PDB file of C-alpha atoms in Angstrom:
ATOM      1  CA  PHE E   1     -28.981   4.538 -56.211  1.00 96.00           C
ATOM      2  CA  GLU E   2     -32.542   4.810 -57.621  1.00 97.00           C
ATOM      3  CA  THR E   3     -34.415   7.963 -56.694  1.00 97.00           C
ATOM      4  CA  THR E   4     -37.459  10.062 -57.817  1.00 96.00           C
ATOM      5  CA  ALA E   5     -37.901  13.730 -57.899  1.00 95.00           C
ATOM      6  CA  GLU E   6     -39.473  13.452 -54.484  1.00 97.00           C
ATOM      7  CA  THR E   7     -36.681  11.333 -52.912  1.00 97.00           C
ATOM      8  CA  GLN E   8     -33.457  12.433 -54.526  1.00 97.00           C
ATOM      9  CA  GLU E   9     -32.582  15.228 -51.994  1.00 96.00           C
ATOM     10  CA  ALA E  10     -33.229  12.835 -49.004  1.00 97.00           C
ATOM     11  CA  ALA E  11     -31.175  10.204 -50.631  1.00 97.00           C
ATOM     12  CA  LEU E  12     -28.336  12.671 -51.237  1.00 97.00           C
ATOM     13  CA  VAL E  13     -28.351  13.703 -47.594  1.00 97.00           C
ATOM     14  CA  ALA E  14     -28.374  10.018 -46.454  1.00 97.00           C
ATOM     15  CA  VAL E  15     -25.491   9.034 -48.864  1.00 97.00           C
ATOM     16  CA  LYS E  16     -23.492  12.167 -47.971  1.00 97.00           C
ATOM     17  CA  ASN E  17     -23.831  11.516 -44.221  1.00 97.00           C
ATOM     18  CA  TYR E  18     -22.841   7.786 -44.735  1.00 96.00           C
ATOM     19  CA  ILE E  19     -19.798   8.845 -46.741  1.00 96.00           C
ATOM     20  CA  ALA E  20     -18.620  11.575 -44.351  1.00 97.00           C
ATOM     21  CA  GLY E  21     -19.282   9.606 -41.137  1.00 96.00           C
ATOM     22  CA  PHE E  22     -18.315   6.113 -42.037  1.00 96.00           C
ATOM     23  CA  LEU E  23     -17.024   5.347 -45.539  1.00 96.00           C
ATOM     24  CA  SER E  24     -14.429   8.107 -45.666  1.00 97.00           C
ATOM     25  CA  GLN E  25     -13.047   6.940 -42.260  1.00 97.00           C
ATOM     26  CA  GLN E  26     -12.109   3.417 -43.499  1.00 97.00           C
ATOM     27  CA  PRO E  27      -8.547   2.336 -44.157  1.00 97.00           C
ATOM     28  CA  GLY E  28      -7.736   2.583 -47.804  1.00 97.00           C
ATOM     29  CA  PHE E  29     -10.370   5.198 -48.698  1.00 98.00           C
ATOM     30  CA  ILE E  30      -9.066   7.814 -51.040  1.00 97.00           C
ATOM     31  CA  SER E  31     -12.123   9.900 -52.250  1.00 97.00           C
ATOM     32  CA  ALA E  32     -15.751   9.752 -53.217  1.00 96.00           C
ATOM     33  CA  THR E  33     -17.682  11.782 -55.730  1.00 96.00           C
ATOM     34  CA  LEU E  34     -21.425  11.901 -55.760  1.00 96.00           C
ATOM     35  CA  HIS E  35     -23.320  12.507 -59.079  1.00 97.00           C
ATOM     36  CA  ARG E  36     -26.987  13.339 -59.295  1.00 96.00           C
ATOM     37  CA  SER E  37     -28.871  12.755 -62.529  1.00 96.00           C
ATOM     38  CA  PHE E  38     -30.602  15.656 -64.169  1.00 97.00           C
ATOM     39  CA  ASP E  39     -33.772  13.675 -64.402  1.00 97.00           C
ATOM     40  CA  ASN E  40     -33.745  13.029 -60.563  1.00 96.00           C
ATOM     41  CA  LEU E  41     -33.973   9.299 -61.093  1.00 97.00           C
ATOM     42  CA  SER E  42     -30.528   8.244 -59.827  1.00 96.00           C
ATOM     43  CA  ILE E  43     -27.399   9.026 -57.798  1.00 97.00           C
ATOM     44  CA  VAL E  44     -23.985   7.545 -58.585  1.00 95.00           C
ATOM     45  CA  ASN E  45     -21.262   7.428 -55.883  1.00 95.00           C
ATOM     46  CA  TYR E  46     -17.830   6.906 -57.374  1.00 94.00           C
ATOM     47  CA  ALA E  47     -15.539   5.939 -54.626  1.00 94.00           C
ATOM     48  CA  HIS E  48     -11.792   5.499 -55.024  1.00 94.00           C
ATOM     49  CA  TRP E  49      -9.894   2.977 -52.902  1.00 95.00           C
ATOM     50  CA  GLU E  50      -6.186   2.154 -52.530  1.00 95.00           C
ATOM     51  CA  SER E  51      -7.001  -1.476 -53.292  1.00 93.00           C
ATOM     52  CA  ALA E  52      -9.802  -3.982 -53.883  1.00 89.00           C
ATOM     53  CA  SER E  53      -8.971  -5.637 -50.597  1.00 93.00           C
ATOM     54  CA  ASP E  54      -9.475  -2.267 -48.698  1.00 95.00           C
ATOM     55  CA  PHE E  55     -12.880  -2.036 -50.378  1.00 91.00           C
ATOM     56  CA  LYS E  56     -13.778  -5.600 -49.464  1.00 91.00           C
ATOM     57  CA  ARG E  57     -12.870  -5.045 -45.811  1.00 94.00           C
ATOM     58  CA  PHE E  58     -15.124  -1.888 -45.775  1.00 93.00           C
ATOM     59  CA  ALA E  59     -17.932  -3.885 -47.483  1.00 91.00           C
ATOM     60  CA  GLU E  60     -17.857  -6.482 -44.665  1.00 93.00           C
ATOM     61  CA  LEU E  61     -18.085  -3.724 -42.007  1.00 92.00           C
ATOM     62  CA  ALA E  62     -20.924  -1.961 -43.922  1.00 92.00           C
ATOM     63  CA  ARG E  63     -23.214  -4.963 -43.665  1.00 91.00           C
ATOM     64  CA  GLU E  64     -23.691  -4.154 -40.027  1.00 93.00           C
ATOM     65  CA  HIS E  65     -23.818  -0.406 -40.248  1.00 94.00           C
ATOM     66  CA  PRO E  66     -26.991   1.152 -38.763  1.00 95.00           C
ATOM     67  CA  ASP E  67     -27.535   3.412 -41.762  1.00 93.00           C
ATOM     68  CA  LEU E  68     -27.732   0.375 -44.114  1.00 93.00           C
ATOM     69  CA  PRO E  69     -31.518  -0.092 -44.040  1.00 94.00           C
ATOM     70  CA  GLU E  70     -32.069   3.495 -45.021  1.00 94.00           C
ATOM     71  CA  LEU E  71     -29.626   3.402 -47.922  1.00 95.00           C
ATOM     72  CA  LEU E  72     -31.051   0.029 -49.175  1.00 95.00           C
ATOM     73  CA  GLN E  73     -34.440   1.784 -49.800  1.00 95.00           C
ATOM     74  CA  TYR E  74     -32.756   3.480 -52.741  1.00 96.00           C
ATOM     75  CA  LYS E  75     -31.707   0.138 -54.257  1.00 95.00           C
ATOM     76  CA  PRO E  76     -27.941   0.647 -54.635  1.00 93.00           C
ATOM     77  CA  THR E  77     -26.281  -1.505 -57.254  1.00 90.00           C
ATOM     78  CA  PRO E  78     -22.591  -1.755 -56.425  1.00 85.00           C
ATOM     79  CA  CYS E  79     -20.175  -2.549 -59.162  1.00 84.00           C
ATOM     80  CA  PHE E  80     -16.410  -2.771 -59.565  1.00 83.00           C
ATOM     81  CA  TYR E  81     -14.567  -1.019 -62.326  1.00 83.00           C
ATOM     82  CA  GLU E  82     -10.938  -0.912 -63.505  1.00 82.00           C
ATOM     83  CA  ILE E  83      -9.351   1.905 -65.363  1.00 84.00           C
ATOM     84  CA  ALA E  84      -9.538   1.247 -69.160  1.00 92.00           C
ATOM     85  CA  GLY E  85      -7.978   4.487 -70.281  1.00 94.00           C
ATOM     86  CA  GLU E  86      -7.158   8.062 -69.147  1.00 93.00           C
ATOM     87  CA  PHE E  87      -7.383  11.031 -71.476  1.00 96.00           C
TER      88      PHE E  87
END
């Protein structure tokens, strides 16, 4: 999520509420970790799902969620990752 020094706190509250009230309640959700940048210019949400299909089901439901317009103002850029190594 893109933020500024002025918007980062509000964005964190919005994302936390979304995760607690909706995302974390979806089948296949394991955990989420929010990271705020030291420069206040971004937030990263790392969500762990049981499977890609669980995430895709959630993503379909999320398109109709009433909090989506508020979250979109922070220009989220979702991306899929796979584990490339553990140390």
